[in-house]
Tab-separated table of C-alpha atoms and ligand atoms in Angstrom:
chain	number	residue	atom	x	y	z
O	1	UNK	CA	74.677	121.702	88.115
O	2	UNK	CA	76.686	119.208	86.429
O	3	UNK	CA	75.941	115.901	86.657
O	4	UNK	CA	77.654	112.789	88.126
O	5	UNK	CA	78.962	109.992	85.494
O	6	UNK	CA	76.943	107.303	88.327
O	7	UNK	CA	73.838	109.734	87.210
O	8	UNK	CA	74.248	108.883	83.028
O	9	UNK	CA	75.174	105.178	84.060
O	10	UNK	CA	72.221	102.737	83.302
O	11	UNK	CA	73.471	99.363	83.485
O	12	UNK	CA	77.177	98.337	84.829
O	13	UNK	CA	78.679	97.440	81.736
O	14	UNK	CA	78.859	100.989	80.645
O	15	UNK	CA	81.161	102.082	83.339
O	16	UNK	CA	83.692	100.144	81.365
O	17	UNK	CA	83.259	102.803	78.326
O	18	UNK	CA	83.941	105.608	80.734
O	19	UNK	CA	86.534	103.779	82.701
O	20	UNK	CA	88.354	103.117	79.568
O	21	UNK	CA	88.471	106.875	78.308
O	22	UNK	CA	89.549	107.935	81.561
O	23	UNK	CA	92.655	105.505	82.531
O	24	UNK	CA	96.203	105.540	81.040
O	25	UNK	CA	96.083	102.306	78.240
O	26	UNK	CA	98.912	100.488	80.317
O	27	UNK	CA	95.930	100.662	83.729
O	28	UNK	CA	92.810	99.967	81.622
O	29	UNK	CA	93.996	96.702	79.861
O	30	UNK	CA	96.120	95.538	83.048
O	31	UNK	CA	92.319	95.429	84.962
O	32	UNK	CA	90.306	94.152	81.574
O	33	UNK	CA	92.768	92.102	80.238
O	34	UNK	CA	92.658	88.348	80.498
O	35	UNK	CA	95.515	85.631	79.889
O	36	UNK	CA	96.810	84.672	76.429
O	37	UNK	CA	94.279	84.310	73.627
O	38	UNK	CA	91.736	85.313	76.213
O	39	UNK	CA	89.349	82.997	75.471
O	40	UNK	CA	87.985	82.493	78.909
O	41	UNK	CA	87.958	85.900	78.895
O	42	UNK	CA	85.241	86.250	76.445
O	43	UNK	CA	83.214	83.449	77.388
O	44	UNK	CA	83.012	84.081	81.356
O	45	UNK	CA	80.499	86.719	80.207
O	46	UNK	CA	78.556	85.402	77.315
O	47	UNK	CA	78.078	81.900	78.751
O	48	UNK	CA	75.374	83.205	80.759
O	49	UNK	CA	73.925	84.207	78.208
O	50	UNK	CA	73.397	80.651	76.798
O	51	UNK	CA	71.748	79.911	79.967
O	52	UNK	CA	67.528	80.419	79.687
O	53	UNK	CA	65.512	81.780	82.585
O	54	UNK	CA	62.260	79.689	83.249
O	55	UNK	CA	59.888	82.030	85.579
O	56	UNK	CA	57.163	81.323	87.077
O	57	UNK	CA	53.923	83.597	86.906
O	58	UNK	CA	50.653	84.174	88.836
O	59	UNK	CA	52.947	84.233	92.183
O	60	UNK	CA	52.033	86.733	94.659
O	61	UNK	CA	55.544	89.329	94.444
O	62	UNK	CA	54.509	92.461	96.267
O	63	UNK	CA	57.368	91.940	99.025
O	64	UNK	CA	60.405	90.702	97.149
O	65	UNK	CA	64.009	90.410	99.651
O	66	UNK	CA	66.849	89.850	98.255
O	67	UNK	CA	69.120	89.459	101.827
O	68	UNK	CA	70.740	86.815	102.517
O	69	UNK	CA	73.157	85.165	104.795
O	70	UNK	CA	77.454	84.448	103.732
O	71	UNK	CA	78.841	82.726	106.612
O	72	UNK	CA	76.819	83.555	108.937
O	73	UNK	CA	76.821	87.154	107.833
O	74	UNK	CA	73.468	88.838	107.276
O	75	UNK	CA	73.935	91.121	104.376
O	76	UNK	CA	71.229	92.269	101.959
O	77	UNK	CA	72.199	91.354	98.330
O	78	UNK	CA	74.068	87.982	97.432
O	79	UNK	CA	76.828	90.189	96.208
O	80	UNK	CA	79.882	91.185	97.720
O	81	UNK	CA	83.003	92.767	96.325
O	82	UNK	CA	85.759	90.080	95.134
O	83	UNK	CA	89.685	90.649	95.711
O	84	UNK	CA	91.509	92.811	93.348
O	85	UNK	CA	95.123	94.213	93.654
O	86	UNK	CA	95.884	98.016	93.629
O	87	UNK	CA	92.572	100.205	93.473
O	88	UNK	CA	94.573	103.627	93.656
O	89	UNK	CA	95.084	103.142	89.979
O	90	UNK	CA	92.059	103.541	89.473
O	91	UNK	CA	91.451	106.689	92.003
O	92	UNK	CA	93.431	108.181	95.019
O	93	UNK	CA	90.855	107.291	97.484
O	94	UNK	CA	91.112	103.361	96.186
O	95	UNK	CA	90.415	100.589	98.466
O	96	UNK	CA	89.377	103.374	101.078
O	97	UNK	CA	86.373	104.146	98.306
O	98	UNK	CA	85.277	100.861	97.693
O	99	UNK	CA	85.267	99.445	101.454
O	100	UNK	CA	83.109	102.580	102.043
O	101	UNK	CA	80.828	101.522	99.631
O	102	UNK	CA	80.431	98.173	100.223
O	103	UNK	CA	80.038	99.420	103.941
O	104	UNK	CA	77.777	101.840	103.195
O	105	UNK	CA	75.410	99.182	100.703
O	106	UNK	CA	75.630	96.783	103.933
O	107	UNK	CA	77.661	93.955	102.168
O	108	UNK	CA	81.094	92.450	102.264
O	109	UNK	CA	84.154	93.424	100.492
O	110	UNK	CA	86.992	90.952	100.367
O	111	UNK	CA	90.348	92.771	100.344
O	112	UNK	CA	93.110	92.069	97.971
O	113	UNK	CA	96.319	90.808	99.679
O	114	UNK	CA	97.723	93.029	96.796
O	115	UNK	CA	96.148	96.606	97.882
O	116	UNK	CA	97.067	99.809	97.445
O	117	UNK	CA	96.507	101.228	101.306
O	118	UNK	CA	97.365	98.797	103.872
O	119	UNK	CA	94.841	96.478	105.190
O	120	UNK	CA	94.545	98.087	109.105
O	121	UNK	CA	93.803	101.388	106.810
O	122	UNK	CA	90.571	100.059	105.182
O	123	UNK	CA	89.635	98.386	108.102
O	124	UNK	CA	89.060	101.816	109.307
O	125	UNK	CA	87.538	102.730	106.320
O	126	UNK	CA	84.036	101.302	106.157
O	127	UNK	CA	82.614	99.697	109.216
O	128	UNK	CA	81.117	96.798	107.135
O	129	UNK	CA	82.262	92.947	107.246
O	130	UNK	CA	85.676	92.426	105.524
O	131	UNK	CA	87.166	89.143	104.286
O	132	UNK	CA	91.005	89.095	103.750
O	133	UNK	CA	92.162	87.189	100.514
O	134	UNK	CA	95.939	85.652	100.420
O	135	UNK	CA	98.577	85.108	98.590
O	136	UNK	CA	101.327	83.133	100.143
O	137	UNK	CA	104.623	84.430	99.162
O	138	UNK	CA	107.749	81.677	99.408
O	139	UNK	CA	108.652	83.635	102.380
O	140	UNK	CA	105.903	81.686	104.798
O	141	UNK	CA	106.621	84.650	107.507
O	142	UNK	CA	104.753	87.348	105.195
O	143	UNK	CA	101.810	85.270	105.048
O	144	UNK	CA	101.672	84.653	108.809
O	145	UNK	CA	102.271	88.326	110.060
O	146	UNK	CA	99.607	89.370	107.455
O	147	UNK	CA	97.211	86.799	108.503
O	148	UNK	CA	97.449	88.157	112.188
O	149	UNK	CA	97.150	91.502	111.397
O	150	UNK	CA	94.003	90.858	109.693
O	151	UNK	CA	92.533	89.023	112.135
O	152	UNK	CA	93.429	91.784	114.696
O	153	UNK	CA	92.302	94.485	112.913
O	154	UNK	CA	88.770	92.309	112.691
O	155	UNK	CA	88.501	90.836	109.120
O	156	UNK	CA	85.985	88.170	109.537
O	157	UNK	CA	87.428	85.442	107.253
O	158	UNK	CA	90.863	84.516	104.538
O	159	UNK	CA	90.166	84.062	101.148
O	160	UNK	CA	92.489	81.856	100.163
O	161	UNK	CA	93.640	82.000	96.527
O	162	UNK	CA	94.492	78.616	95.129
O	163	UNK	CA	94.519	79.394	90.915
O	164	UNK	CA	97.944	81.616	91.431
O	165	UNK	CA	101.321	79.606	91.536
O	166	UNK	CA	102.341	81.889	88.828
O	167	UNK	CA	101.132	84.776	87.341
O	168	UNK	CA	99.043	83.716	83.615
O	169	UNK	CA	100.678	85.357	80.990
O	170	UNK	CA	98.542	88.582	80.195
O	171	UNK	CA	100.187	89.889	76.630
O	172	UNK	CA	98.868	93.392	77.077
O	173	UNK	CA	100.551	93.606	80.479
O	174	UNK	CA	103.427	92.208	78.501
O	175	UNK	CA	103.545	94.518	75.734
O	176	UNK	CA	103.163	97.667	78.018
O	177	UNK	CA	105.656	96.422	80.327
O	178	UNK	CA	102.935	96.838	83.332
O	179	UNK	CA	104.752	98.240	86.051
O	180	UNK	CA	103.746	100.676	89.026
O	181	UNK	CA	103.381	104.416	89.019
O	182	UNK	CA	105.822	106.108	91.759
O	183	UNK	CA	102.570	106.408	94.195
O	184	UNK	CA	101.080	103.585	94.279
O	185	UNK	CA	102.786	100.333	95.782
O	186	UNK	CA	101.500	97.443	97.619
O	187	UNK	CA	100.905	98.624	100.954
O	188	UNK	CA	100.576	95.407	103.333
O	189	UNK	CA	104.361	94.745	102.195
O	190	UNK	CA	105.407	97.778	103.347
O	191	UNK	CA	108.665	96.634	106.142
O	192	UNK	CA	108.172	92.986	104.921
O	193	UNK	CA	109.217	92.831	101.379
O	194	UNK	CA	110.556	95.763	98.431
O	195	UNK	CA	107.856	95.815	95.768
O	196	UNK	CA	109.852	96.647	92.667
O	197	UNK	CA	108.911	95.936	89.204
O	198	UNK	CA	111.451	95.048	87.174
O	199	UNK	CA	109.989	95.493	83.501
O	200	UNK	CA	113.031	95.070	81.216
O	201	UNK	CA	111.779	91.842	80.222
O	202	UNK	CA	108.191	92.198	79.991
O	203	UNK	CA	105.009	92.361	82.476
O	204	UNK	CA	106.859	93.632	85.911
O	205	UNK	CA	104.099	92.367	87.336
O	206	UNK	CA	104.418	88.563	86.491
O	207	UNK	CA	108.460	89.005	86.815
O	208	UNK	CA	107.387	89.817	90.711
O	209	UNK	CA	105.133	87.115	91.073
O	210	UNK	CA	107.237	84.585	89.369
O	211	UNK	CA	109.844	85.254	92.248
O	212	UNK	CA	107.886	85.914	95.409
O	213	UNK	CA	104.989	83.471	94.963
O	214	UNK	CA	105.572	79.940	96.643
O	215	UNK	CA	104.845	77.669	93.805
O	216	UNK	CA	104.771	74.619	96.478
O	217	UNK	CA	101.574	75.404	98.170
O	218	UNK	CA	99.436	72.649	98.217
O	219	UNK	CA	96.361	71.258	100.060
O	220	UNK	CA	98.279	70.081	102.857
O	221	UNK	CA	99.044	73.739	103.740
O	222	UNK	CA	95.305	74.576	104.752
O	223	UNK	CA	96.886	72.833	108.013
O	224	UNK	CA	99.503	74.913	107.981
O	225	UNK	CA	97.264	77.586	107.494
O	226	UNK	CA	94.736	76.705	110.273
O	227	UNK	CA	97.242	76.668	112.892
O	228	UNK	CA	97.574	80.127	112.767
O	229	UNK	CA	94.502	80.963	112.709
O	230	UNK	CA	91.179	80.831	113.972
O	231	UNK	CA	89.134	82.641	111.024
O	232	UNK	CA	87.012	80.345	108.906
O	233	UNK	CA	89.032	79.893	105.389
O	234	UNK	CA	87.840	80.411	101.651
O	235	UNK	CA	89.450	78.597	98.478
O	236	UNK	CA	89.159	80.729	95.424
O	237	UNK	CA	89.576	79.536	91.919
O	238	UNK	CA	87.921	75.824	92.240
O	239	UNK	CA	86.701	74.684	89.197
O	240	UNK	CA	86.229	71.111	89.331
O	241	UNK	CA	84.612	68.463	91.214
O	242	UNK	CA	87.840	66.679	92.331
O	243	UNK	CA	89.011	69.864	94.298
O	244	UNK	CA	85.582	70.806	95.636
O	245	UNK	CA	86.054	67.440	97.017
O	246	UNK	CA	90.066	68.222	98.368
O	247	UNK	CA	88.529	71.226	99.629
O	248	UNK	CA	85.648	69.504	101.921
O	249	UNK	CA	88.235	67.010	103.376
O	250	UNK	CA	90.667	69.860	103.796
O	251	UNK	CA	87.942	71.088	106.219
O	252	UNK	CA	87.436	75.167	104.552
O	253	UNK	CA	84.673	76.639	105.216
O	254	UNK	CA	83.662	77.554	101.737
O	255	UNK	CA	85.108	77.503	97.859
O	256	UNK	CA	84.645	79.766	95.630
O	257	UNK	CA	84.112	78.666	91.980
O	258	UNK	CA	86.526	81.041	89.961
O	259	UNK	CA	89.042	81.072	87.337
O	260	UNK	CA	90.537	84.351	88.348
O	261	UNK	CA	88.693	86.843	85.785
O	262	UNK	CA	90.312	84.448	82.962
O	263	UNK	CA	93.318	86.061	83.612
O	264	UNK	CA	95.022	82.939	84.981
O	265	UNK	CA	94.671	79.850	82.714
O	266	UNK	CA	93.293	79.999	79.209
O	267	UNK	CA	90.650	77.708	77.829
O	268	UNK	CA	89.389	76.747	81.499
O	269	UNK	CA	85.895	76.343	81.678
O	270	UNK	CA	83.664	80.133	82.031
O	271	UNK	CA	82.902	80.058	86.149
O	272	UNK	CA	79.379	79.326	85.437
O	273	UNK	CA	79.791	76.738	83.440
O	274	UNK	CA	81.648	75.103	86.118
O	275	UNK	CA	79.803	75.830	89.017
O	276	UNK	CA	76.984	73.456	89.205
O	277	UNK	CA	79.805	70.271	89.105
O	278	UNK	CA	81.374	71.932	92.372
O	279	UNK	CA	78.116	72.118	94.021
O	280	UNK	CA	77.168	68.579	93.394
O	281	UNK	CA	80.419	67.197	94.628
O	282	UNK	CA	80.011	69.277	97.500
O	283	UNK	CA	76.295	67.780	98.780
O	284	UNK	CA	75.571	71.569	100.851
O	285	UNK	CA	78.357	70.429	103.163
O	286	UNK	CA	80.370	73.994	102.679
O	287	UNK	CA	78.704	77.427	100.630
O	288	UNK	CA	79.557	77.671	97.189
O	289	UNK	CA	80.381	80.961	95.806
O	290	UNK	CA	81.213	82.054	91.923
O	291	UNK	CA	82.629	84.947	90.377
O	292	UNK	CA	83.918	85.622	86.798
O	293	UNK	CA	81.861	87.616	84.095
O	294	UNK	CA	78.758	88.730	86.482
O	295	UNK	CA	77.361	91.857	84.926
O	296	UNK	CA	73.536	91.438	85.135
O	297	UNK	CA	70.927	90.942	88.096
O	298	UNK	CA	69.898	87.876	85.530
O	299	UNK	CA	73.423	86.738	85.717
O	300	UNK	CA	73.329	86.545	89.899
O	301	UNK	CA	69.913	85.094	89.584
O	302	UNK	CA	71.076	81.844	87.097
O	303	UNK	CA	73.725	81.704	89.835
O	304	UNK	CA	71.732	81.229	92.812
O	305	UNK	CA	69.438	78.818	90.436
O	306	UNK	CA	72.870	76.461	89.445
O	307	UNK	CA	73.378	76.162	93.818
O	308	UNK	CA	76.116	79.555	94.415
O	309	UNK	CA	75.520	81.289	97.561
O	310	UNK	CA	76.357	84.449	96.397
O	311	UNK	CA	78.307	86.056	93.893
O	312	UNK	CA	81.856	88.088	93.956
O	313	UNK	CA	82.196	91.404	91.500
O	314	UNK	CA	85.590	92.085	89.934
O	315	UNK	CA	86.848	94.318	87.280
O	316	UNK	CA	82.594	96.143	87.517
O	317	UNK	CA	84.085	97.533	90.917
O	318	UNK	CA	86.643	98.686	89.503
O	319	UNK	CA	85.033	100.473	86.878
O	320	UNK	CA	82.953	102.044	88.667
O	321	UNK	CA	85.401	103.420	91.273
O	322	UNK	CA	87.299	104.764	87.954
O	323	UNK	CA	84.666	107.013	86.871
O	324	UNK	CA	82.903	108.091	90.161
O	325	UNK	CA	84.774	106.752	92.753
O	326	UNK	CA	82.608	105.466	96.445
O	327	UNK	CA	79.916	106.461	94.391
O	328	UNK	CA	80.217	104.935	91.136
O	329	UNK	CA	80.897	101.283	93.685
O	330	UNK	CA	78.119	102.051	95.621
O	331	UNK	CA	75.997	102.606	92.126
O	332	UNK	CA	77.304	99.222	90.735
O	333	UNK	CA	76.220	97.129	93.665
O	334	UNK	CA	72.530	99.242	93.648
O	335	UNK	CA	72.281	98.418	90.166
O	336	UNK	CA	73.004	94.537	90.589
O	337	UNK	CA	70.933	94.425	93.710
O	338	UNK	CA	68.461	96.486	91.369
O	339	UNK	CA	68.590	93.863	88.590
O	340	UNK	CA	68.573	91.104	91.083
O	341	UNK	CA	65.081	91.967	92.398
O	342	UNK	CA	63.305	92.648	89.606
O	343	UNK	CA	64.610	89.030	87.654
O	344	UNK	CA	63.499	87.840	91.187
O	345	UNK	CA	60.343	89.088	90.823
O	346	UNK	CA	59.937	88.195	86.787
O	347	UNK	CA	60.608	85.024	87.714
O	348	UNK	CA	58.245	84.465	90.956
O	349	UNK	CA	60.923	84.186	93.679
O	350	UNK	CA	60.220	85.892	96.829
O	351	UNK	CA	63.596	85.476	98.277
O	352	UNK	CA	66.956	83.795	97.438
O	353	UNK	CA	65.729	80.509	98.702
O	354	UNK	CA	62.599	80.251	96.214
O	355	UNK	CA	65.484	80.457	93.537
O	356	UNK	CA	65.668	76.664	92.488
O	357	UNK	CA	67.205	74.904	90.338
O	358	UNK	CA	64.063	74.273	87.968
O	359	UNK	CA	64.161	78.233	87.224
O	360	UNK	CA	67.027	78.088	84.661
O	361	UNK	CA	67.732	75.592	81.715
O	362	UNK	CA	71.125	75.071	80.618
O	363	UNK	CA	72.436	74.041	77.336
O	364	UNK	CA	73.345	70.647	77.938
O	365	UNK	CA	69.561	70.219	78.992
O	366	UNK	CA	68.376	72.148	75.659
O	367	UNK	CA	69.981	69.813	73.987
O	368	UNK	CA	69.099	66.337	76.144
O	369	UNK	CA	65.407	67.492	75.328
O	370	UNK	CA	66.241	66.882	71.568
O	371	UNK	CA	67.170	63.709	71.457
T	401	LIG	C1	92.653	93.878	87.973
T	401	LIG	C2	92.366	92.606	88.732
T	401	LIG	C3	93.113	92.314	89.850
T	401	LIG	C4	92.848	91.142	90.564
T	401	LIG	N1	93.554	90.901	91.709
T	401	LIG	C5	93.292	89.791	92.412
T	401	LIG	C6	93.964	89.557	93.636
T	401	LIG	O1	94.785	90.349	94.079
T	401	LIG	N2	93.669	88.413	94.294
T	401	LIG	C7	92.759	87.500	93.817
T	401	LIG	O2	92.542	86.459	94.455
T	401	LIG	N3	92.093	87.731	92.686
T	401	LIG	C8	92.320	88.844	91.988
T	401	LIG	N4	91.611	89.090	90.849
T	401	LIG	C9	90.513	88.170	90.461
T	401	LIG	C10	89.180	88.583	91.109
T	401	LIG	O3	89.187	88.318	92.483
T	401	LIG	C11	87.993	87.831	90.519
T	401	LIG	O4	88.242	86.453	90.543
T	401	LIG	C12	87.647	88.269	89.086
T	401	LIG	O5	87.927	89.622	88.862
T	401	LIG	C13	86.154	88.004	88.825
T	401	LIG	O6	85.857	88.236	87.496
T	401	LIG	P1	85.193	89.606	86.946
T	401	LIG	O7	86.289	90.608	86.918
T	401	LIG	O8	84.744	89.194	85.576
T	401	LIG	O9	84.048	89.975	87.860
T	401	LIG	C14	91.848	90.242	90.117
T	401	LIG	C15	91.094	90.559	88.985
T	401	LIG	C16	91.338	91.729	88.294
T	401	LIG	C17	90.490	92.049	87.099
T	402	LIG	C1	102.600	89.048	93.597
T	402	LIG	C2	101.463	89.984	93.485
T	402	LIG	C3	100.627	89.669	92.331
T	402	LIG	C4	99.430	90.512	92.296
T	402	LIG	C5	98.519	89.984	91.284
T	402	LIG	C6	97.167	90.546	91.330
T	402	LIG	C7	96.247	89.604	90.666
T	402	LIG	O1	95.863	88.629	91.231
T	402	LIG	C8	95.835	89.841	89.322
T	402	LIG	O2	95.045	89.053	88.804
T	402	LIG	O3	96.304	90.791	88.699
């Protein structure tokens, strides 16, 4: 019997190898690639690694539980499965797969505004608890209709995405002229707005963007936003104290600490590095979430330790839907959740609250100890 690429798989990263061999080039670097020299790129993944774990030992581990709660939600892992655009690249069954999944491992997915099946169609999908992330186009009436028809069909909360005026300038997309393959579109435009890439000058992609996005959102718009609807509201891509602090007044329910896979602006700050100065401005009044570069259980666990919530997984999902599709997702959230435990239980945590701060030492504390 031949065996499953999820059954050869031993850690997450390696789906990337397989993904890699089995996408065309222009697919592969539009979902790895960051923006411009792609120096946040690089460093949203190895500044955890400059991060030191400080367990504990001699605690009693034999029951070990990993659930937890994301707005009320009760889910089992602090993981859930961030917004990215146009999954049936990466395999006909796309966002249907991975809300299966994420369904299927009890957790949340948050749906790209940017999907390739329409967002009443993975509703249907998986019957687990979706979040619906936004764009807001300059056309305000998109934004509304596709806020109500998330709501209706039961999405439990908008991710807001704050970090996107503009596309950042992603040079692969621009040398391969990114555009879309005759199947796949954007299906939650479909009888709002014609999706078509022009590439003549470059990334397609960013050409749409650059003429559909409305550039003049600001915070005053969460008001705008409220009044049309109920559901509590996310802002993703905060990465500094001042806006945690916009984001509190503005009244969200949550942030989450982001800089868009480094695929926005270069040279911001890896999310971990800037998480623990959004969740000191914010004093617990709203959750904290992060995503950007989180490929180990270790890398959830100095997280939790530095005051996120939970965490988000990108380009991982993505991976892992390339090369084995609802089961390759499903196999990248068991292996996180997997990691998760056991760096719980290294580390003498019986449960996400036990994770403190005192469990992790940064660099700027390495080096305070010197002096
Ligand atoms: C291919 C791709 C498409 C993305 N599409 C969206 C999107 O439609 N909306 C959004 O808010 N963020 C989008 N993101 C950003 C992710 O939500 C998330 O911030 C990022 O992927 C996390 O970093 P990671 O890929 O290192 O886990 C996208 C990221 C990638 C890689
Ligand atoms: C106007 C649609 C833009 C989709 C962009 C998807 C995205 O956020 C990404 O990072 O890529």
């Amino acid at each position: 019997m031949e065996m499953s690429s999820s059954e050869l798989v031993v850690n997450v990263g390696e789906y990337e190898a397989l993904a890699k061999q089995r996408l065309p080039k222009m697919v592969y670097d539009f979902y790895a690639g960051g923006a411009e020299d792609q120096w946040t790129l690089q460093h949203n993944t190895t500044a955890f690694s400059t991060i030191r774990l400080r367990p504990r030992v001699l605690v009693d581990v034999s029951k070990v539980d990993i659930s937890t709660s994301i707005l009320g939600f009760k889910v089992p892992m602090p993981i859930m499965v961030a917004p990215t655009s146009l999954h049936r690249l990466a395999h006909p069954e796309g966002e249907l797969a991975t809300a299966r999944a994420a369904a299927s491992m009890g957790t949340i997915m948050a749906l790209s505004f940017s999907s390739s099946f329409s967002l009443e169609e993975v509703a249907e999908a998986g019957c687990g608890v979706k979040f619906f992330q936004l764009y807001v186009y300059k056309d305000r009436k998109i934004a509304e209709t596709l806020v109500l028809r998330a709501e209706k069909a039961g999405y439990k909360a908008i991710v807001l995405t704050g970090d996107t005026p503009r596309l950042g300038r992603r040079e692969a997309d621009i040398r391969n002229r990114f555009t879309l393959p005759p199947n796949v579109t954007m299906k939650n435009l479909d009888g709002l707005l014609s999706v078509q890439l022009d590439k003549s000058k470059g990334s397609g992609l960013e050409a749409y963007a650059a003429g559909t996005m409305d550039k003049s959102l600001s915070w005053k718009d969460i008001r705008w936003l409220k009044s049309i609807t109920n559901l509590p509201i996310l802002v993703k891509g905060i990465l500094t104290a001042e806006d945690a602090l916009l984001a509190v007044q503005a009244g969200v329910a949550g942030v989450i600490v982001s800089n868009h896979g480094a695929r926005q602006l270069d040279f911001v700050l890896p999310s971990i590095m800037a998480l623990e100065e959004v969740v000191n401005a914010v004093q617990g009044k709203i959750p904290v979430f992060l995503d950007g570069g989180v490929r180990r259980g270790t890398d959830i666990f100095k997280a939790l330790a530095l005051g996120a919530e939970a965490v988000l997984i990108g380009r991982p999902v993505l991976y892992g839907l390339t090369a084995d599709g609802e089961r390759g997702v499903k196999n990248v959230l068991q292996m996180l959740s997997d990691e998760l435990e056991l760096a719980m239980s290294l580390s003498g945590c019986c449960s996400v609250k036990d994770i403190k701060r005192s469990h992790v030492q940064t660099t700027s504390q390495m080096f305070a100890s010197k002096l």
